[in-house]
Short mmCIF file of C-alpha atoms in Angstrom, two decimals:
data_model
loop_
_atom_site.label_atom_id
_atom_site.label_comp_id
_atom_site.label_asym_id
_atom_site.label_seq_id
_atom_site.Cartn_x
_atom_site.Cartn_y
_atom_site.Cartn_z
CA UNK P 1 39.74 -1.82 26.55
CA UNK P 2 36.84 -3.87 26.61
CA UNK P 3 35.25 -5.11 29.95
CA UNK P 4 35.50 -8.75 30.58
CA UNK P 5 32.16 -10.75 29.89
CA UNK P 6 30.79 -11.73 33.31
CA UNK P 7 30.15 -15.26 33.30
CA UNK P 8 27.14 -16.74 35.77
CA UNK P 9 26.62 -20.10 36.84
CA UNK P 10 23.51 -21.86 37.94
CA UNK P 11 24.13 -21.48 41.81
CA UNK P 12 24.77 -17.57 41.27
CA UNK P 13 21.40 -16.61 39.83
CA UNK P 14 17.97 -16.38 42.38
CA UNK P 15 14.86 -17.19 40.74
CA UNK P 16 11.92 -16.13 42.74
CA UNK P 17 9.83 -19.40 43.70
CA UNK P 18 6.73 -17.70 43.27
CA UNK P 19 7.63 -16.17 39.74
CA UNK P 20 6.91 -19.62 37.31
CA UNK P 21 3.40 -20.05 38.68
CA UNK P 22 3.35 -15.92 38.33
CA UNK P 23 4.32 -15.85 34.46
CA UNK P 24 1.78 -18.87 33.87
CA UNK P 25 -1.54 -17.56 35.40
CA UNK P 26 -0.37 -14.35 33.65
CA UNK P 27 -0.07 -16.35 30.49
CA UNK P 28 -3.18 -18.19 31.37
CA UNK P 29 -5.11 -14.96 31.58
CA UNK P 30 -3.66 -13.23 28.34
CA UNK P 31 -5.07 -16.63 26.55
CA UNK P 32 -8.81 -16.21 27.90
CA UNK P 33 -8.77 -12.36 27.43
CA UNK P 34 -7.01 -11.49 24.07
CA UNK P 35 -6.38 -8.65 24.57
CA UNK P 36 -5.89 -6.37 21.50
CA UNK P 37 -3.15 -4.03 22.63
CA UNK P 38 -0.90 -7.36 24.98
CA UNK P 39 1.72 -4.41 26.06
CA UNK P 40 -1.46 -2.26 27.72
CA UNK P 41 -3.20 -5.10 28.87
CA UNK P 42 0.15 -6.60 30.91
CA UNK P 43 0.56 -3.39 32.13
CA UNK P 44 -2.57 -2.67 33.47
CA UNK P 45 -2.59 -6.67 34.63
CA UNK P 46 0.41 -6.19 36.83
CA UNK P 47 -0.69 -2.86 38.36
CA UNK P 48 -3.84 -4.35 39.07
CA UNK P 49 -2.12 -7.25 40.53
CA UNK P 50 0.36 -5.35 42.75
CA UNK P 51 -2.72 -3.16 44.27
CA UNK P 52 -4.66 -6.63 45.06
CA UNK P 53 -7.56 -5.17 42.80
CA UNK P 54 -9.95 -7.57 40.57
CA UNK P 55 -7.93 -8.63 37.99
CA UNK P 56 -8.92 -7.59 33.92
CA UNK P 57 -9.24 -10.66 33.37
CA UNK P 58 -12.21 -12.84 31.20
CA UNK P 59 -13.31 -15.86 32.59
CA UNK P 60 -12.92 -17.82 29.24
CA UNK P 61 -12.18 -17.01 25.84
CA UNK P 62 -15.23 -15.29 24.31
CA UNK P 63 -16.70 -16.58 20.25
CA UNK P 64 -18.17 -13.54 19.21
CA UNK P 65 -21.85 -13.23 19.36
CA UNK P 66 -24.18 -13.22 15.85
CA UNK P 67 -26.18 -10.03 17.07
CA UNK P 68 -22.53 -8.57 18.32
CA UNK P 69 -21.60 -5.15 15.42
CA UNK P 70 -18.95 -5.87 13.93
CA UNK P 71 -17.60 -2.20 15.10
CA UNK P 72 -17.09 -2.51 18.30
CA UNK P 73 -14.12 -3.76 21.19
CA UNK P 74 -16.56 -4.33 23.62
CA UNK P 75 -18.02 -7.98 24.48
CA UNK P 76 -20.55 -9.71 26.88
CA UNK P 77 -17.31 -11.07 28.47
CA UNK P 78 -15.42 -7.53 28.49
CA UNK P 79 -18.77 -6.02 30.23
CA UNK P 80 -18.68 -9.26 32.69
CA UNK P 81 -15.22 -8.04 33.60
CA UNK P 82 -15.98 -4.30 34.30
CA UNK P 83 -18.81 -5.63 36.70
CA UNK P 84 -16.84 -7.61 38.56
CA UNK P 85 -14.14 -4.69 38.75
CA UNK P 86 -16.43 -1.56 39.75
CA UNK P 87 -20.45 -3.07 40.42
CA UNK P 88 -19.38 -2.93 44.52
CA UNK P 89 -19.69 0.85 43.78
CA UNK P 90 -23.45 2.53 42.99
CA UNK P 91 -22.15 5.66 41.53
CA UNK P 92 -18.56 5.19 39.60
CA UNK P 93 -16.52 7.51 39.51
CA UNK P 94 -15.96 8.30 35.36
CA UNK P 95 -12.32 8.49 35.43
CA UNK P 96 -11.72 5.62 37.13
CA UNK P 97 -14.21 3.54 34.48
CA UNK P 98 -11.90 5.30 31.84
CA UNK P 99 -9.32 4.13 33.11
CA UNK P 100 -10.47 0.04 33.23
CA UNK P 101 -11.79 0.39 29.83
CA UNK P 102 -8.88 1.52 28.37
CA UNK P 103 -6.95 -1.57 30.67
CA UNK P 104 -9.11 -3.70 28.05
CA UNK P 105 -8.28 -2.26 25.65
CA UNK P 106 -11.84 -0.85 24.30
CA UNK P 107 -11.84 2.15 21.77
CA UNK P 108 -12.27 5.08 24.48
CA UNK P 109 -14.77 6.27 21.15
CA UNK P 110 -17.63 3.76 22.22
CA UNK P 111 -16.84 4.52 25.68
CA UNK P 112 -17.73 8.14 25.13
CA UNK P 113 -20.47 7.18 23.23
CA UNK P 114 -22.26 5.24 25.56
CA UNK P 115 -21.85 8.20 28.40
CA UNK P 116 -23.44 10.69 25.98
CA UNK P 117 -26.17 8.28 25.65
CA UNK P 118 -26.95 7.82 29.72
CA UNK P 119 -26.44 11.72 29.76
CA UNK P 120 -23.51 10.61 32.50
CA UNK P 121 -21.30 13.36 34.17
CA UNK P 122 -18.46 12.60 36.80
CA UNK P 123 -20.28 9.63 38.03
CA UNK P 124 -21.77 7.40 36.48
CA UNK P 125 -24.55 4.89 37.55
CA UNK P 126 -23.19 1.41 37.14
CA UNK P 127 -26.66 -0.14 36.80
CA UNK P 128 -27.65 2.14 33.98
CA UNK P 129 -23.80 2.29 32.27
CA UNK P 130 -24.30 -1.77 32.30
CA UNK P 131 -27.74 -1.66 30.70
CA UNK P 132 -26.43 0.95 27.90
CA UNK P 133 -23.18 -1.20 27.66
CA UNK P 134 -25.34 -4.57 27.19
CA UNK P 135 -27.81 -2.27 24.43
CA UNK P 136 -24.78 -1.58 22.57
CA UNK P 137 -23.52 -4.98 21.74
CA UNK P 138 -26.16 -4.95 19.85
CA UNK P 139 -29.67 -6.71 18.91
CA UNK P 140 -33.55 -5.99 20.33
CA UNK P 141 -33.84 -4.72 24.11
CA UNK P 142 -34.47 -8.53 24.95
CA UNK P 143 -30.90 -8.90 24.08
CA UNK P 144 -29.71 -6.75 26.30
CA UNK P 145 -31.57 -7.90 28.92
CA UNK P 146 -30.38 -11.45 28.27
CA UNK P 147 -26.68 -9.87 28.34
CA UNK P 148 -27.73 -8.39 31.40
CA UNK P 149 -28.69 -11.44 33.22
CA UNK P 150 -25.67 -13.54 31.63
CA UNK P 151 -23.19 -11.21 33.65
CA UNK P 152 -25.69 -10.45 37.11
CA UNK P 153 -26.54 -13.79 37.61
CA UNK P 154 -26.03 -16.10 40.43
CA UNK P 155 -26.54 -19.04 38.92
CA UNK P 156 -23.45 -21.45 37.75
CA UNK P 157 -22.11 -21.11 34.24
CA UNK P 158 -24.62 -22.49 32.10
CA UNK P 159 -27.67 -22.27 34.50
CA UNK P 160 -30.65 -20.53 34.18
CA UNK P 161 -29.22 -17.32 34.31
CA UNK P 162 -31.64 -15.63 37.21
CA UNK P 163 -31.53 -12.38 38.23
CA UNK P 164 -33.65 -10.63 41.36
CA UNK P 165 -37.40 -9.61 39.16
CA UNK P 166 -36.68 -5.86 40.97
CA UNK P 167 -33.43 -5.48 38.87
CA UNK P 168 -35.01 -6.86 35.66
CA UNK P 169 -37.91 -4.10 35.82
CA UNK P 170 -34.55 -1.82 37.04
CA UNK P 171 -32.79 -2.67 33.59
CA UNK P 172 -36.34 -2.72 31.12
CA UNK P 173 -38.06 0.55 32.23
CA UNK P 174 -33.95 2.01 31.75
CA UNK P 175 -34.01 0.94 28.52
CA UNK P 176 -37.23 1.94 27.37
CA UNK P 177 -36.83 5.31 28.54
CA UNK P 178 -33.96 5.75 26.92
CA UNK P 179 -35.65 4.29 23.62
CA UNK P 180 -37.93 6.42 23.97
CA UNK P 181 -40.79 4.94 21.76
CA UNK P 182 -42.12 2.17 23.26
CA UNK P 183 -45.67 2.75 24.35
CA UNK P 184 -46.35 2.39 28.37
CA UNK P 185 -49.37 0.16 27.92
CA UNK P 186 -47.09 -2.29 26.28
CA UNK P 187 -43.82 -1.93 28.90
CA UNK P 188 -46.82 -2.35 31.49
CA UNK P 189 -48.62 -5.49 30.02
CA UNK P 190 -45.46 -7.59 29.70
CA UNK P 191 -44.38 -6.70 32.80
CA UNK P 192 -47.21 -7.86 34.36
CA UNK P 193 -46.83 -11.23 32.12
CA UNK P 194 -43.40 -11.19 33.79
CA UNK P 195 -44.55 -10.43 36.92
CA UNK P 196 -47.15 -13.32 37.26
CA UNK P 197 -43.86 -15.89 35.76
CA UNK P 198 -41.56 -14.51 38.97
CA UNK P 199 -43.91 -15.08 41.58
CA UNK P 200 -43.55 -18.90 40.85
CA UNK P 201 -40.32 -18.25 40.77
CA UNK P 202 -39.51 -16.81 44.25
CA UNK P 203 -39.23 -13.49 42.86
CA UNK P 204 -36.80 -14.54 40.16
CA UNK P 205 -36.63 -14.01 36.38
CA UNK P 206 -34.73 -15.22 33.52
CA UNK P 207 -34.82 -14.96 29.99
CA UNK P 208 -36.61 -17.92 29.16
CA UNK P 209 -39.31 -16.53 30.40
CA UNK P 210 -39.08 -12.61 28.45
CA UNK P 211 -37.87 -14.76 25.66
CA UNK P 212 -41.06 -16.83 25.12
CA UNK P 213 -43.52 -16.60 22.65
CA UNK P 214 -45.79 -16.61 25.19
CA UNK P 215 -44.39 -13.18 26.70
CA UNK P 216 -46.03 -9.83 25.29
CA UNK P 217 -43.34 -7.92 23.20
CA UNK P 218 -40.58 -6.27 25.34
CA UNK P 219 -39.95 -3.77 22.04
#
């Protein structure tokens, strides 16, 4: 025999008061990320959530880039997103960056790709992951560096994008090392073109100023 259909009414079911403004910053956030995989993403989004941990979250839906390959999950806004998640630690610990890249849903192949590249073991330097992450979005080493002062920056959204002249040199002697054929005399003459351009700037740089015509060649 069947059981009998339980019947509710309005006054028998409890909807938590905190659960519509829940399901529509969660909604919210699915809209600025898109997220390939959703069902890995929300899952990752309400662990994160439960553990009070920065969130994997973009801050606004991303247009692809022109100089972005057309092969890869990872974006200027996905990289902004893993800063804000793990830059309060110098040395990451690899597994736990596995883990957040996979929590946005970024083919783990590029991932491994880019720790063969910085030569990374168990932990990785975040400075040096970034600068390899911004390189492989593609384009000239000025790219990069533009990526790289697009997600370190201080400045508002749409500012001048400044970064600290120290972490600049950081970022460019990084990637020309890792390049490999850049002659020193060159790194060292636009550096000290840069150089001159951040002392009027209170020790600041930003890519206006490695962008210039008027700046030696960075590559």
């Amino acid at each position: 025999m069947p059981l009998p259909e339980t019947m509710f009414c309005a006054q028998q079911i409890n909807i938590p008061p905190e659960l519509p403004d829940l399901l529509k910053q969660f909604t919210k956030a699915a809209i600025r990320t898109q997220p390939r995989d959703v069902l890995q993403w929300s899952a990752a989004y309400f662990s994160t959530l439960s553990r009070g941990e920065t969130l994997p979250v973009k801050d606004r839906v991303e247009v692809p880039a022109a100089t972005q390959r057309t092969d890869t999950g990872l974006t200027p806004g996905l990289l902004r997103v893993l800063h804000k998640q793990l830059s309060a630690q110098v040395l990451v610990d690899a597994e736990e960056l596995g883990e957040k890249w996979s929590s946005l849903c970024i083919p783990r192949a590029q991932l491994q790709s880019i720790l063969e590249l910085g030569h990374f073991g168990r932990e990785v330097d975040w400075m040096k992951f970034l600068a390899l992450g911004c390189s492989s979005l593609g384009g000239s080493i000025s790219t990069a560096l533009k990526h790289a002062c697009d997600i370190l920056t201080q400045d508002p959204e749409g500012g001048a994008a400044r970064i600290p002249f120290q972490t600049f040199v950081f970022l460019y002697k990084y990637l020309t090392q890792v390049d490999g054929d850049i002659p020193e005399a060159q790194i060292e003459e636009a550096l000290g073109a840069l150089q001159a351009e951040a002392e009027k700037q209170a020790g600041m740089i930003q890519p206006r100023n490695f962008l210039s015509a008027l700046c030696p060649p960075l590559s």
